[in-house]
PDB file of N, CA, C and O in Angstrom:
ATOM      1  N   UNK A   1     153.364 -85.996 -49.666  1.00 64.00           N
ATOM      2  CA  UNK A   1     154.732 -86.558 -50.429  1.00 64.00           C
ATOM      3  C   UNK A   1     154.741 -85.079 -51.106  1.00 64.00           C
ATOM      4  O   UNK A   1     154.199 -83.990 -51.333  1.00 64.00           O
ATOM      5  N   UNK A   2     155.896 -83.680 -51.388  1.00 77.00           N
ATOM      6  CA  UNK A   2     156.540 -83.240 -51.644  1.00 77.00           C
ATOM      7  C   UNK A   2     157.624 -82.655 -52.788  1.00 77.00           C
ATOM      8  O   UNK A   2     158.258 -81.801 -53.200  1.00 77.00           O
ATOM      9  N   UNK A   3     157.727 -83.737 -53.253  1.00 88.00           N
ATOM     10  CA  UNK A   3     159.151 -84.087 -54.596  1.00 88.00           C
ATOM     11  C   UNK A   3     158.950 -85.013 -55.181  1.00 88.00           C
ATOM     12  O   UNK A   3     158.014 -86.342 -54.900  1.00 88.00           O
ATOM     13  N   UNK A   4     159.602 -85.578 -56.149  1.00 94.00           N
ATOM     14  CA  UNK A   4     160.218 -86.554 -56.740  1.00 94.00           C
ATOM     15  C   UNK A   4     160.862 -87.382 -56.349  1.00 94.00           C
ATOM     16  O   UNK A   4     161.495 -87.572 -55.483  1.00 94.00           O
ATOM     17  N   UNK A   5     160.275 -88.615 -56.041  1.00 94.00           N
ATOM     18  CA  UNK A   5     160.816 -90.242 -55.420  1.00 94.00           C
ATOM     19  C   UNK A   5     161.868 -90.924 -56.774  1.00 94.00           C
ATOM     20  O   UNK A   5     161.877 -90.287 -57.998  1.00 94.00           O
ATOM     21  N   UNK A   6     163.397 -91.506 -55.954  1.00 95.00           N
ATOM     22  CA  UNK A   6     163.897 -92.405 -56.713  1.00 95.00           C
ATOM     23  C   UNK A   6     164.275 -93.428 -55.648  1.00 95.00           C
ATOM     24  O   UNK A   6     164.289 -93.259 -54.482  1.00 95.00           O
ATOM     25  N   UNK A   7     163.905 -94.343 -56.226  1.00 96.00           N
ATOM     26  CA  UNK A   7     164.281 -95.853 -55.537  1.00 96.00           C
ATOM     27  C   UNK A   7     165.975 -95.782 -55.011  1.00 96.00           C
ATOM     28  O   UNK A   7     166.775 -95.798 -56.361  1.00 96.00           O
ATOM     29  N   UNK A   8     165.986 -96.212 -53.560  1.00 95.00           N
ATOM     30  CA  UNK A   8     167.923 -95.891 -53.364  1.00 95.00           C
ATOM     31  C   UNK A   8     168.373 -97.350 -53.930  1.00 95.00           C
ATOM     32  O   UNK A   8     169.442 -97.252 -53.330  1.00 95.00           O
ATOM     33  N   UNK A   9     167.454 -98.133 -54.097  1.00 96.00           N
ATOM     34  CA  UNK A   9     167.912 -99.762 -54.034  1.00 96.00           C
ATOM     35  C   UNK A   9     168.014-100.231 -55.675  1.00 96.00           C
ATOM     36  O   UNK A   9     169.277 -99.847 -56.037  1.00 96.00           O
ATOM     37  N   UNK A  10     166.732 -99.799 -56.321  1.00 95.00           N
ATOM     38  CA  UNK A  10     167.306-100.177 -57.541  1.00 95.00           C
ATOM     39  C   UNK A  10     168.002 -99.049 -58.549  1.00 95.00           C
ATOM     40  O   UNK A  10     168.066 -99.046 -59.614  1.00 95.00           O
ATOM     41  N   UNK A  11     167.642 -97.545 -58.398  1.00 92.00           N
ATOM     42  CA  UNK A  11     168.223 -96.420 -58.354  1.00 92.00           C
ATOM     43  C   UNK A  11     167.635 -96.080 -60.409  1.00 92.00           C
ATOM     44  O   UNK A  11     168.133 -95.061 -60.070  1.00 92.00           O
ATOM     45  N   UNK A  12     166.568 -97.451 -60.924  1.00 91.00           N
ATOM     46  CA  UNK A  12     166.377 -96.715 -61.399  1.00 91.00           C
ATOM     47  C   UNK A  12     164.630 -96.092 -61.938  1.00 91.00           C
ATOM     48  O   UNK A  12     164.535 -95.044 -61.916  1.00 91.00           O
ATOM     49  N   UNK A  13     164.102 -96.841 -61.191  1.00 95.00           N
ATOM     50  CA  UNK A  13     162.565 -95.840 -60.426  1.00 95.00           C
ATOM     51  C   UNK A  13     162.245 -95.186 -60.081  1.00 95.00           C
ATOM     52  O   UNK A  13     163.127 -94.737 -58.669  1.00 95.00           O
ATOM     53  N   UNK A  14     161.668 -94.140 -61.292  1.00 95.00           N
ATOM     54  CA  UNK A  14     161.478 -92.786 -60.913  1.00 95.00           C
ATOM     55  C   UNK A  14     159.599 -92.783 -60.335  1.00 95.00           C
ATOM     56  O   UNK A  14     158.855 -91.547 -60.466  1.00 95.00           O
ATOM     57  N   UNK A  15     159.475 -93.068 -61.126  1.00 95.00           N
ATOM     58  CA  UNK A  15     158.259 -93.492 -61.519  1.00 95.00           C
ATOM     59  C   UNK A  15     156.770 -94.439 -60.625  1.00 95.00           C
ATOM     60  O   UNK A  15     156.137 -93.868 -60.859  1.00 95.00           O
ATOM     61  N   UNK A  16     157.199 -95.691 -60.463  1.00 97.00           N
ATOM     62  CA  UNK A  16     155.987 -96.249 -59.742  1.00 97.00           C
ATOM     63  C   UNK A  16     156.805 -96.601 -58.435  1.00 97.00           C
ATOM     64  O   UNK A  16     157.758 -97.481 -58.127  1.00 97.00           O
ATOM     65  N   UNK A  17     155.352 -96.317 -57.780  1.00 96.00           N
ATOM     66  CA  UNK A  17     155.294 -97.219 -56.176  1.00 96.00           C
ATOM     67  C   UNK A  17     154.294 -96.862 -55.484  1.00 96.00           C
ATOM     68  O   UNK A  17     153.207 -96.112 -56.175  1.00 96.00           O
ATOM     69  N   UNK A  18     153.970 -97.721 -54.466  1.00 97.00           N
ATOM     70  CA  UNK A  18     153.086 -97.710 -53.683  1.00 97.00           C
ATOM     71  C   UNK A  18     153.167 -96.804 -52.439  1.00 97.00           C
ATOM     72  O   UNK A  18     154.395 -96.895 -51.537  1.00 97.00           O
ATOM     73  N   UNK A  19     152.307 -96.087 -52.469  1.00 95.00           N
ATOM     74  CA  UNK A  19     151.667 -94.998 -51.160  1.00 95.00           C
ATOM     75  C   UNK A  19     151.485 -96.451 -49.748  1.00 95.00           C
ATOM     76  O   UNK A  19     150.283 -96.196 -49.665  1.00 95.00           O
ATOM     77  N   UNK A  20     152.140 -96.037 -48.865  1.00 95.00           N
ATOM     78  CA  UNK A  20     151.302 -97.038 -48.327  1.00 95.00           C
ATOM     79  C   UNK A  20     150.962 -96.007 -46.101  1.00 95.00           C
ATOM     80  O   UNK A  20     151.863 -95.641 -46.121  1.00 95.00           O
ATOM     81  N   UNK A  21     149.496 -95.378 -46.086  1.00 94.00           N
ATOM     82  CA  UNK A  21     149.287 -94.841 -45.130  1.00 94.00           C
ATOM     83  C   UNK A  21     149.349 -95.862 -44.038  1.00 94.00           C
ATOM     84  O   UNK A  21     148.851 -96.763 -44.032  1.00 94.00           O
ATOM     85  N   UNK A  22     149.873 -95.051 -43.258  1.00 92.00           N
ATOM     86  CA  UNK A  22     150.066 -95.834 -42.043  1.00 92.00           C
ATOM     87  C   UNK A  22     149.114 -95.996 -41.175  1.00 92.00           C
ATOM     88  O   UNK A  22     149.094 -94.400 -40.439  1.00 92.00           O
ATOM     89  N   UNK A  23     148.183 -96.443 -40.254  1.00 91.00           N
ATOM     90  CA  UNK A  23     146.665 -96.047 -39.222  1.00 91.00           C
ATOM     91  C   UNK A  23     146.876 -96.941 -37.992  1.00 91.00           C
ATOM     92  O   UNK A  23     146.819 -98.053 -38.014  1.00 91.00           O
ATOM     93  N   UNK A  24     147.770 -96.733 -37.250  1.00 90.00           N
ATOM     94  CA  UNK A  24     148.015 -97.353 -35.867  1.00 90.00           C
ATOM     95  C   UNK A  24     146.602 -97.443 -35.631  1.00 90.00           C
ATOM     96  O   UNK A  24     146.100 -96.670 -35.394  1.00 90.00           O
ATOM     97  N   UNK A  25     146.302 -98.829 -34.868  1.00 89.00           N
ATOM     98  CA  UNK A  25     145.170 -98.797 -33.632  1.00 89.00           C
ATOM     99  C   UNK A  25     145.977 -99.625 -32.392  1.00 89.00           C
ATOM    100  O   UNK A  25     146.531-100.713 -32.236  1.00 89.00           O
ATOM    101  N   UNK A  26     145.772 -99.046 -31.546  1.00 89.00           N
ATOM    102  CA  UNK A  26     146.618 -99.439 -30.462  1.00 89.00           C
ATOM    103  C   UNK A  26     145.453 -99.882 -29.666  1.00 89.00           C
ATOM    104  O   UNK A  26     143.900 -99.517 -29.077  1.00 89.00           O
ATOM    105  N   UNK A  27     146.079-101.345 -29.267  1.00 90.00           N
ATOM    106  CA  UNK A  27     145.101-102.478 -28.589  1.00 90.00           C
ATOM    107  C   UNK A  27     146.097-102.880 -27.664  1.00 90.00           C
ATOM    108  O   UNK A  27     146.832-102.815 -27.318  1.00 90.00           O
ATOM    109  N   UNK A  28     144.724-103.726 -26.539  1.00 90.00           N
ATOM    110  CA  UNK A  28     145.610-104.724 -25.514  1.00 90.00           C
ATOM    111  C   UNK A  28     145.311-106.408 -25.620  1.00 90.00           C
ATOM    112  O   UNK A  28     143.666-106.681 -25.709  1.00 90.00           O
ATOM    113  N   UNK A  29     146.346-106.849 -25.773  1.00 94.00           N
ATOM    114  CA  UNK A  29     146.011-108.461 -26.062  1.00 94.00           C
ATOM    115  C   UNK A  29     146.028-109.184 -24.793  1.00 94.00           C
ATOM    116  O   UNK A  29     147.100-109.274 -24.609  1.00 94.00           O
ATOM    117  N   UNK A  30     145.388-110.481 -25.162  1.00 95.00           N
ATOM    118  CA  UNK A  30     145.515-111.288 -24.596  1.00 95.00           C
ATOM    119  C   UNK A  30     146.969-112.105 -24.782  1.00 95.00           C
ATOM    120  O   UNK A  30     147.180-112.442 -25.927  1.00 95.00           O
ATOM    121  N   UNK A  31     147.925-112.306 -23.705  1.00 95.00           N
ATOM    122  CA  UNK A  31     149.386-112.817 -24.243  1.00 95.00           C
ATOM    123  C   UNK A  31     149.203-114.256 -24.653  1.00 95.00           C
ATOM    124  O   UNK A  31     150.192-115.391 -25.054  1.00 95.00           O
ATOM    125  N   UNK A  32     148.215-114.764 -24.494  1.00 96.00           N
ATOM    126  CA  UNK A  32     148.099-116.619 -24.611  1.00 96.00           C
ATOM    127  C   UNK A  32     147.370-116.643 -25.932  1.00 96.00           C
ATOM    128  O   UNK A  32     147.797-117.840 -26.575  1.00 96.00           O
ATOM    129  N   UNK A  33     146.530-115.845 -25.669  1.00 96.00           N
ATOM    130  CA  UNK A  33     145.787-116.442 -26.783  1.00 96.00           C
ATOM    131  C   UNK A  33     145.783-115.179 -28.109  1.00 96.00           C
ATOM    132  O   UNK A  33     144.923-115.806 -29.324  1.00 96.00           O
ATOM    133  N   UNK A  34     146.170-114.160 -28.297  1.00 95.00           N
ATOM    134  CA  UNK A  34     146.567-113.385 -28.886  1.00 95.00           C
ATOM    135  C   UNK A  34     144.958-112.508 -29.354  1.00 95.00           C
ATOM    136  O   UNK A  34     144.683-111.896 -30.462  1.00 95.00           O
ATOM    137  N   UNK A  35     144.141-112.899 -28.513  1.00 97.00           N
ATOM    138  CA  UNK A  35     143.174-112.266 -28.856  1.00 97.00           C
ATOM    139  C   UNK A  35     143.216-110.457 -28.206  1.00 97.00           C
ATOM    140  O   UNK A  35     143.425-110.189 -27.240  1.00 97.00           O
ATOM    141  N   UNK A  36     141.894-109.852 -29.183  1.00 95.00           N
ATOM    142  CA  UNK A  36     142.107-108.289 -28.358  1.00 95.00           C
ATOM    143  C   UNK A  36     141.360-108.457 -27.328  1.00 95.00           C
ATOM    144  O   UNK A  36     139.719-108.214 -27.202  1.00 95.00           O
ATOM    145  N   UNK A  37     141.789-107.788 -26.224  1.00 93.00           N
ATOM    146  CA  UNK A  37     141.138-107.511 -24.723  1.00 93.00           C
ATOM    147  C   UNK A  37     140.358-106.287 -24.363  1.00 93.00           C
ATOM    148  O   UNK A  37     139.117-106.078 -24.544  1.00 93.00           O
ATOM    149  N   UNK A  38     141.646-105.174 -25.504  1.00 90.00           N
ATOM    150  CA  UNK A  38     140.504-103.226 -25.425  1.00 90.00           C
ATOM    151  C   UNK A  38     141.907-102.585 -26.469  1.00 90.00           C
ATOM    152  O   UNK A  38     142.494-103.264 -26.947  1.00 90.00           O
ATOM    153  N   UNK A  39     140.566-102.590 -27.077  1.00 89.00           N
ATOM    154  CA  UNK A  39     140.663-101.129 -27.735  1.00 89.00           C
ATOM    155  C   UNK A  39     141.423-100.136 -27.208  1.00 89.00           C
ATOM    156  O   UNK A  39     139.751 -98.936 -26.293  1.00 89.00           O
ATOM    157  N   UNK A  40     141.956 -98.732 -27.647  1.00 85.00           N
ATOM    158  CA  UNK A  40     142.542 -97.506 -27.063  1.00 85.00           C
ATOM    159  C   UNK A  40     142.564 -96.490 -27.538  1.00 85.00           C
ATOM    160  O   UNK A  40     142.706 -96.589 -29.379  1.00 85.00           O
ATOM    161  N   UNK A  41     141.757 -95.572 -27.634  1.00 77.00           N
ATOM    162  CA  UNK A  41     141.125 -94.349 -28.749  1.00 77.00           C
ATOM    163  C   UNK A  41     142.332 -93.471 -28.785  1.00 77.00           C
ATOM    164  O   UNK A  41     143.395 -93.693 -28.032  1.00 77.00           O
ATOM    165  N   UNK A  42     142.692 -92.436 -29.290  1.00 66.00           N
ATOM    166  CA  UNK A  42     143.284 -91.735 -29.054  1.00 66.00           C
ATOM    167  C   UNK A  42     143.397 -90.844 -27.728  1.00 66.00           C
ATOM    168  O   UNK A  42     144.703 -90.050 -27.594  1.00 66.00           O
ATOM    169  N   UNK A  43     142.097 -90.282 -27.076  1.00 61.00           N
ATOM    170  CA  UNK A  43     142.407 -89.840 -26.468  1.00 61.00           C
ATOM    171  C   UNK A  43     142.704 -90.130 -25.162  1.00 61.00           C
ATOM    172  O   UNK A  43     143.166 -89.602 -23.908  1.00 61.00           O
ATOM    173  N   UNK A  44     142.596 -91.169 -24.599  1.00 57.00           N
ATOM    174  CA  UNK A  44     142.448 -92.048 -24.282  1.00 57.00           C
ATOM    175  C   UNK A  44     143.036 -93.330 -23.928  1.00 57.00           C
ATOM    176  O   UNK A  44     142.996 -93.924 -24.391  1.00 57.00           O
ATOM    177  N   UNK A  45     144.497 -93.473 -23.442  1.00 62.00           N
ATOM    178  CA  UNK A  45     145.413 -94.656 -23.650  1.00 62.00           C
ATOM    179  C   UNK A  45     145.835 -95.101 -21.772  1.00 62.00           C
ATOM    180  O   UNK A  45     145.339 -94.376 -21.251  1.00 62.00           O
ATOM    181  N   UNK A  46     146.195 -96.945 -22.101  1.00 69.00           N
ATOM    182  CA  UNK A  46     146.909 -97.391 -21.098  1.00 69.00           C
ATOM    183  C   UNK A  46     147.931 -96.526 -20.108  1.00 69.00           C
ATOM    184  O   UNK A  46     149.203 -95.779 -21.256  1.00 69.00           O
ATOM    185  N   UNK A  47     148.169 -96.322 -18.932  1.00 72.00           N
ATOM    186  CA  UNK A  47     149.577 -95.740 -18.371  1.00 72.00           C
ATOM    187  C   UNK A  47     150.615 -95.752 -19.487  1.00 72.00           C
ATOM    188  O   UNK A  47     151.371 -95.106 -19.072  1.00 72.00           O
ATOM    189  N   UNK A  48     150.553 -97.069 -19.337  1.00 78.00           N
ATOM    190  CA  UNK A  48     151.944 -97.900 -19.606  1.00 78.00           C
ATOM    191  C   UNK A  48     152.162 -98.261 -21.076  1.00 78.00           C
ATOM    192  O   UNK A  48     153.247 -98.584 -21.779  1.00 78.00           O
ATOM    193  N   UNK A  49     151.239 -97.352 -21.817  1.00 80.00           N
ATOM    194  CA  UNK A  49     151.171 -97.618 -23.824  1.00 80.00           C
ATOM    195  C   UNK A  49     151.710 -96.497 -23.748  1.00 80.00           C
ATOM    196  O   UNK A  49     151.025 -95.688 -23.730  1.00 80.00           O
ATOM    197  N   UNK A  50     152.091 -96.531 -25.046  1.00 83.00           N
ATOM    198  CA  UNK A  50     153.493 -95.425 -25.310  1.00 83.00           C
ATOM    199  C   UNK A  50     152.777 -95.312 -27.207  1.00 83.00           C
ATOM    200  O   UNK A  50     151.937 -96.496 -27.297  1.00 83.00           O
ATOM    201  N   UNK A  51     152.371 -94.191 -27.417  1.00 83.00           N
ATOM    202  CA  UNK A  51     151.815 -93.777 -28.665  1.00 83.00           C
ATOM    203  C   UNK A  51     151.902 -93.820 -29.942  1.00 83.00           C
ATOM    204  O   UNK A  51     153.892 -93.840 -29.487  1.00 83.00           O
ATOM    205  N   UNK A  52     151.957 -94.466 -31.026  1.00 84.00           N
ATOM    206  CA  UNK A  52     152.115 -94.484 -32.084  1.00 84.00           C
ATOM    207  C   UNK A  52     153.316 -93.092 -32.974  1.00 84.00           C
ATOM    208  O   UNK A  52     152.221 -91.711 -32.340  1.00 84.00           O
ATOM    209  N   UNK A  53     153.913 -92.898 -32.800  1.00 88.00           N
ATOM    210  CA  UNK A  53     155.252 -91.598 -33.290  1.00 88.00           C
ATOM    211  C   UNK A  53     155.886 -91.992 -34.615  1.00 88.00           C
ATOM    212  O   UNK A  53     157.003 -91.306 -34.583  1.00 88.00           O
ATOM    213  N   UNK A  54     155.656 -93.226 -35.423  1.00 89.00           N
ATOM    214  CA  UNK A  54     156.531 -92.902 -36.285  1.00 89.00           C
ATOM    215  C   UNK A  54     155.543 -92.419 -37.828  1.00 89.00           C
ATOM    216  O   UNK A  54     154.876 -91.826 -37.210  1.00 89.00           O
ATOM    217  N   UNK A  55     156.890 -92.299 -38.776  1.00 90.00           N
ATOM    218  CA  UNK A  55     155.622 -91.882 -40.144  1.00 90.00           C
ATOM    219  C   UNK A  55     154.701 -91.842 -40.375  1.00 90.00           C
ATOM    220  O   UNK A  55     153.936 -93.149 -40.421  1.00 90.00           O
ATOM    221  N   UNK A  56     153.849 -90.876 -41.125  1.00 90.00           N
ATOM    222  CA  UNK A  56     152.397 -90.994 -41.510  1.00 90.00           C
ATOM    223  C   UNK A  56     152.721 -91.552 -42.913  1.00 90.00           C
ATOM    224  O   UNK A  56     151.831 -92.350 -42.781  1.00 90.00           O
ATOM    225  N   UNK A  57     153.445 -92.100 -43.261  1.00 90.00           N
ATOM    226  CA  UNK A  57     153.692 -92.546 -44.927  1.00 90.00           C
ATOM    227  C   UNK A  57     154.648 -93.072 -44.694  1.00 90.00           C
ATOM    228  O   UNK A  57     155.806 -92.535 -44.449  1.00 90.00           O
ATOM    229  N   UNK A  58     154.603 -94.534 -45.190  1.00 95.00           N
ATOM    230  CA  UNK A  58     156.058 -95.655 -46.051  1.00 95.00           C
ATOM    231  C   UNK A  58     155.769 -95.912 -47.132  1.00 95.00           C
ATOM    232  O   UNK A  58     154.425 -95.590 -48.065  1.00 95.00           O
ATOM    233  N   UNK A  59     156.369 -95.903 -48.091  1.00 96.00           N
ATOM    234  CA  UNK A  59     157.167 -95.989 -49.669  1.00 96.00           C
ATOM    235  C   UNK A  59     157.022 -97.207 -50.210  1.00 96.00           C
ATOM    236  O   UNK A  59     158.455 -97.759 -49.367  1.00 96.00           O
ATOM    237  N   UNK A  60     156.489 -98.150 -50.723  1.00 97.00           N
ATOM    238  CA  UNK A  60     157.199 -99.399 -51.610  1.00 97.00           C
ATOM    239  C   UNK A  60     157.807 -99.003 -52.925  1.00 97.00           C
ATOM    240  O   UNK A  60     156.618 -98.796 -54.092  1.00 97.00           O
ATOM    241  N   UNK A  61     158.908 -99.157 -53.363  1.00 97.00           N
ATOM    242  CA  UNK A  61     159.247 -99.184 -54.910  1.00 97.00           C
ATOM    243  C   UNK A  61     158.386-100.312 -55.467  1.00 97.00           C
ATOM    244  O   UNK A  61     158.179-101.438 -55.530  1.00 97.00           O
ATOM    245  N   UNK A  62     157.495 -99.260 -56.886  1.00 97.00           N
ATOM    246  CA  UNK A  62     157.224-101.036 -57.396  1.00 97.00           C
ATOM    247  C   UNK A  62     157.949-101.716 -58.544  1.00 97.00           C
ATOM    248  O   UNK A  62     157.159-102.380 -58.719  1.00 97.00           O
ATOM    249  N   UNK A  63     159.071-100.709 -58.747  1.00 96.00           N
ATOM    250  CA  UNK A  63     160.021-102.149 -58.890  1.00 96.00           C
ATOM    251  C   UNK A  63     160.795-102.859 -58.901  1.00 96.00           C
ATOM    252  O   UNK A  63     160.907-104.385 -58.687  1.00 96.00           O
ATOM    253  N   UNK A  64     161.392-102.620 -57.214  1.00 97.00           N
ATOM    254  CA  UNK A  64     162.377-103.737 -56.513  1.00 97.00           C
ATOM    255  C   UNK A  64     161.702-104.082 -55.327  1.00 97.00           C
ATOM    256  O   UNK A  64     161.691-105.616 -54.566  1.00 97.00           O
ATOM    257  N   UNK A  65     160.154-103.327 -55.040  1.00 96.00           N
ATOM    258  CA  UNK A  65     159.733-104.128 -53.681  1.00 96.00           C
ATOM    259  C   UNK A  65     160.152-103.225 -52.288  1.00 96.00           C
ATOM    260  O   UNK A  65     159.851-104.052 -51.626  1.00 96.00           O
ATOM    261  N   UNK A  66     160.822-102.467 -52.271  1.00 97.00           N
ATOM    262  CA  UNK A  66     161.998-102.205 -51.241  1.00 97.00           C
ATOM    263  C   UNK A  66     160.774-101.222 -50.689  1.00 97.00           C
ATOM    264  O   UNK A  66     159.796-100.635 -51.169  1.00 97.00           O
ATOM    265  N   UNK A  67     160.663-101.538 -49.166  1.00 97.00           N
ATOM    266  CA  UNK A  67     159.654-100.816 -48.398  1.00 97.00           C
ATOM    267  C   UNK A  67     160.524 -99.814 -47.533  1.00 97.00           C
ATOM    268  O   UNK A  67     161.646 -99.990 -46.314  1.00 97.00           O
ATOM    269  N   UNK A  68     160.226 -97.778 -47.168  1.00 96.00           N
ATOM    270  CA  UNK A  68     161.111 -97.470 -46.707  1.00 96.00           C
ATOM    271  C   UNK A  68     160.491 -96.013 -46.192  1.00 96.00           C
ATOM    272  O   UNK A  68     159.237 -96.016 -46.357  1.00 96.00           O
ATOM    273  N   UNK A  69     160.796 -95.463 -45.321  1.00 94.00           N
ATOM    274  CA  UNK A  69     160.338 -94.141 -45.121  1.00 94.00           C
ATOM    275  C   UNK A  69     160.461 -93.650 -46.232  1.00 94.00           C
ATOM    276  O   UNK A  69     161.199 -93.391 -47.292  1.00 94.00           O
ATOM    277  N   UNK A  70     159.199 -91.872 -46.606  1.00 93.00           N
ATOM    278  CA  UNK A  70     159.130 -91.314 -47.604  1.00 93.00           C
ATOM    279  C   UNK A  70     159.974 -90.401 -47.747  1.00 93.00           C
ATOM    280  O   UNK A  70     160.777 -90.444 -48.290  1.00 93.00           O
ATOM    281  N   UNK A  71     160.559 -89.747 -46.460  1.00 92.00           N
ATOM    282  CA  UNK A  71     162.211 -88.910 -46.891  1.00 92.00           C
ATOM    283  C   UNK A  71     163.411 -89.759 -47.572  1.00 92.00           C
ATOM    284  O   UNK A  71     163.637 -89.338 -48.146  1.00 92.00           O
ATOM    285  N   UNK A  72     163.351 -90.862 -46.791  1.00 93.00           N
ATOM    286  CA  UNK A  72     164.337 -91.735 -48.426  1.00 93.00           C
ATOM    287  C   UNK A  72     164.082 -91.655 -49.786  1.00 93.00           C
ATOM    288  O   UNK A  72     165.404 -91.321 -50.378  1.00 93.00           O
ATOM    289  N   UNK A  73     162.990 -91.751 -50.101  1.00 95.00           N
ATOM    290  CA  UNK A  73     162.736 -91.796 -51.163  1.00 95.00           C
ATOM    291  C   UNK A  73     162.575 -89.996 -52.311  1.00 95.00           C
ATOM    292  O   UNK A  73     163.752 -89.156 -52.694  1.00 95.00           O
ATOM    293  N   UNK A  74     162.185 -89.672 -51.240  1.00 93.00           N
ATOM    294  CA  UNK A  74     162.631 -87.915 -51.400  1.00 93.00           C
ATOM    295  C   UNK A  74     163.874 -87.661 -51.700  1.00 93.00           C
ATOM    296  O   UNK A  74     164.022 -86.965 -52.352  1.00 93.00           O
ATOM    297  N   UNK A  75     164.908 -88.019 -50.877  1.00 92.00           N
ATOM    298  CA  UNK A  75     166.142 -87.260 -50.243  1.00 92.00           C
ATOM    299  C   UNK A  75     166.858 -87.820 -51.534  1.00 92.00           C
ATOM    300  O   UNK A  75     167.771 -87.751 -51.976  1.00 92.00           O
ATOM    301  N   UNK A  76     166.978 -89.379 -52.287  1.00 92.00           N
ATOM    302  CA  UNK A  76     167.457 -89.981 -53.271  1.00 92.00           C
ATOM    303  C   UNK A  76     167.521 -89.414 -54.210  1.00 92.00           C
ATOM    304  O   UNK A  76     168.073 -89.109 -55.577  1.00 92.00           O
ATOM    305  N   UNK A  77     165.653 -88.961 -54.691  1.00 90.00           N
ATOM    306  CA  UNK A  77     165.078 -88.321 -55.456  1.00 90.00           C
ATOM    307  C   UNK A  77     165.300 -86.637 -55.601  1.00 90.00           C
ATOM    308  O   UNK A  77     165.796 -86.555 -56.597  1.00 90.00           O
ATOM    309  N   UNK A  78     166.086 -85.939 -54.854  1.00 84.00           N
ATOM    310  CA  UNK A  78     166.836 -84.817 -55.009  1.00 84.00           C
ATOM    311  C   UNK A  78     167.826 -84.664 -55.278  1.00 84.00           C
ATOM    312  O   UNK A  78     168.455 -84.644 -56.463  1.00 84.00           O
ATOM    313  N   UNK A  79     168.796 -86.219 -55.015  1.00 75.00           N
ATOM    314  CA  UNK A  79     169.717 -85.859 -55.260  1.00 75.00           C
ATOM    315  C   UNK A  79     170.411 -86.359 -56.745  1.00 75.00           C
ATOM    316  O   UNK A  79     171.170 -86.350 -56.886  1.00 75.00           O
ATOM    317  N   UNK A  80     169.533 -87.422 -57.297  1.00 67.00           N
ATOM    318  CA  UNK A  80     169.532 -87.797 -58.313  1.00 67.00           C
ATOM    319  C   UNK A  80     169.295 -86.932 -59.898  1.00 67.00           C
ATOM    320  O   UNK A  80     168.876 -87.157 -60.838  1.00 67.00           O
ATOM    321  N   UNK A  81     168.095 -85.267 -59.369  1.00 63.00           N
ATOM    322  CA  UNK A  81     167.590 -84.770 -60.255  1.00 63.00           C
ATOM    323  C   UNK A  81     169.002 -83.971 -61.537  1.00 63.00           C
ATOM    324  O   UNK A  81     170.178 -84.404 -61.177  1.00 63.00           O
TER     325      UNK A  81
END
């Protein structure tokens, strides 16, 4: 969080936001039951399992509910100064 936010959807909210920290959990699931068979740690994962490479934070507008990457809110906040 490096600057002011502004919602790109409702265009008026500059103060009320939910910061959503994304904490990925790598798992292998049973395709029939959905039960977790195995959990992978950060250091060792399955040969065919791709590590999470998404943003660390997502932001939700506290007025309209839009959820986007933090950079979207930051860019719009800079533009609306």
